[in-house]
Steps between C-alpha positions, in 0.01 A plus 500: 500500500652809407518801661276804507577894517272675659378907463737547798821320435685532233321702307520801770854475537557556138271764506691667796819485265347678205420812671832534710668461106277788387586730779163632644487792762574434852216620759445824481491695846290819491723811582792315327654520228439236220755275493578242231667169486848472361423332173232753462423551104392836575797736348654764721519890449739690635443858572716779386607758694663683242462915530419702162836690365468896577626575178308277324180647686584884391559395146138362475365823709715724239341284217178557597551842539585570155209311366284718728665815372537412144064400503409823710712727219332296214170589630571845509642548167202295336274759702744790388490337136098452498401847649727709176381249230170505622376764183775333262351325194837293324262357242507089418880328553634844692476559914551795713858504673632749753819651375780643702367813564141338626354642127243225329661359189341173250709270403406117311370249808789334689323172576154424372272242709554153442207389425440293162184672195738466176464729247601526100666807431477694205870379427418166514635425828309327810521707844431301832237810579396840367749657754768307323411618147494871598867475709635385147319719307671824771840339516580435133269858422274300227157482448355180573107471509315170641448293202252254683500302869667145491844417346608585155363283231804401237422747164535337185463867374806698328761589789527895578821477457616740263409846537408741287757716253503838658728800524523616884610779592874433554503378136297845380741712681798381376413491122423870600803530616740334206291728273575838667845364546503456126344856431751655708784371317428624211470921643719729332644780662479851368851546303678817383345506177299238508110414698455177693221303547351509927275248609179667431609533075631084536132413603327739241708381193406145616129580543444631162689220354263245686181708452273414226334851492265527758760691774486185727655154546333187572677171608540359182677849398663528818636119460647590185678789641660315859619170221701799334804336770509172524713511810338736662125271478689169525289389825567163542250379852367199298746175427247543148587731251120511406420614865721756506393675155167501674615649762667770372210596311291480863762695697453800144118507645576547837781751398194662363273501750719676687454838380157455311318706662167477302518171471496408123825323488686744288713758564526889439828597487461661857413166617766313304737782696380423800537099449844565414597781735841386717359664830161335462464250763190248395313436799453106644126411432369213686202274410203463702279222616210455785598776685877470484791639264801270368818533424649493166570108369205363787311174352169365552324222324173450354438137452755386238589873428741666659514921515773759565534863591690661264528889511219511687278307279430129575577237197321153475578198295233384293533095515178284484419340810391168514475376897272419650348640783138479732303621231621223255695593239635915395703598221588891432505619198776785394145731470445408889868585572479844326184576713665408762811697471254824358368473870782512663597820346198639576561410832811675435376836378228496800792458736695756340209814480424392870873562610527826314196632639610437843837640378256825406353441864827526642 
């Protein structure tokens, strides 16, 4: 018969073992301090007693002292800032700015806001915002307009690329000036025996050579008489020889238009003087648009078109457009471009009476 283990035997005894392995707590006493057994799993923590560094402690009471200083004098230059902008209008892609002297100046948005509405300029490129689109359009000083909301849309339409064949007025004012430099050469003092030719004689043997009888030249006369010296017209802006024919014959009608002062594009002989008068100094003309005046050479594009100031007169290609756009597809026709371009020099001429009757004001 073999023999039996009961609840109490064995059984307890191995029990008994298990727990002294795992290490439970020892009786606690209240008012004492708990106390653990030696193989205790529980992991001890020491307790630092280290002191903070002095040094250490005035360099972070310094820091934040700056930060304190540097926020209080940010509010009060924003304040400062807001209360002598606060009648400033800077128009789209400028902001008011404080200058040295505490005087309200614009200049083109630092920063714009982050936040993402894309937009399709008029030049074809895609701005995270409007904000963005105006910044460019103030820091490179070009037009851009908002072509339509979303990203650009590739154009299978002809590139704006090249520009238009115009004379500016760096290119009118020095064919002006190889052609009095040419006229002067050929004065003749007064000799002994003997009468020169001045300046005034030069111009008036040329102007009855080039006049066909009606006591004025137009530009096709007035061509004929500047290709007299080769040298003297031999402009050369355009890598095409074509181009710069055409030019010269533009930068003859702006010579014209210099003096004309009634506007028929032909010139009296008093007018033809005054063209070609050394002390004359022409004037810089600037062309106008929405509200605001450009510079000589400024761009700005019309779909596939692309236009120019030139002597204060914008210039637009006349290519055929075939993109496509929201309304499906758009072509312009040279007709369209001419209308266009006719409006912009009304737009001109309405900008120019309006500054000389404030000039009048004034």
């Amino acid at each position: 018969m073999g023999r039996s283990w009961g609840a109490g035997g064995r059984g307890r005894r191995g029990l008994k073992g298990r727990r002294a392995q795992v290490g439970l707590p020892r009786r606690l006493v209240i008012g004492d301090a708990p106390t653990f057994a030696s193989n205790s799993l529980l992991p001890s923590c020491p307790v630092s007693s280290r002191v903070p560094d002095p040094s250490t402690m005035w360099k972070r009471w310094l820091a934040l002292a700056l930060v304190t200083i540097a926020l209080v004098h940010g509010e009060e230059e924003q304040r400062s800032k807001s209360k002598i902008c606060a009648n400033v209008f800077c128009g789209a892609g400028r902001e008011c700015a404080v200058t040295e002297k505490g005087e309200p100046t614009c200049l083109c948005i630092e920063q714009c806001k982050p936040h993402k509405r894309p937009v399709c300029g008029s030049n074809g490129k895609t701005y995270l915002n409007h904000c963005e689109l105006h910044r460019d359009a103030c820091l490179t000083g070009s037009k851009i307009q908002v072509d339509y909301d979303g990203h650009c849309k590739e154009k299978k339409s002809v590139s704006p690329s090249a520009s238009p064949v115009v004379c500016y007025q760096a290119n009118r004012d020095e064919l002006r000036r190889r052609i009095i430099q040419w006229l002067e050469a050929e004065i003749i003092p007064d000799g002994w025996f003997s009468k020169g030719s001045n300046y005034s004689e030069i111009l008036d043997k040329y102007f009855k050579s080039f006049d066909n009888g009606d006591s004025h030249l137009d530009s096709s006369e007035f061509l004929k008489f500047v290709e007299q010296n080769e040298t003297a017209v031999n402009i050369t802006a355009y890598p095409n020889q074509e181009n710069n024919k055409l030019l010269r014959g533009l930068c003859v009608d702006a010579l014209i238009e210099l003096s004309d002062e009634n506007a028929d594009w032909k010139l009296s002989f008093q007018e033809f003087l005054k063209c070609l008068n050394p002390s004359f100094n022409p004037p810089e003309k600037k062309c106008a648009l929405e509200d605001e005046t450009y510079a000589d050479g400024a761009e700005t594009e019309v779909d596939c078109n692309r236009c120019v100031c030139s002597c204060g007169h914008w210039v637009c290609t006349a290519m055929t457009c075939d993109g496509k756009n929201q309304k499906g597809v758009q072509t312009h026709t040279e007709e369209e471009m001419t209308r266009y371009a006719q409006e912009l020099q009304k737009h001109q001429g309405t900008a120019e009476k309006t500054k000389k009757v404030n000039t009048k004001e004034i």
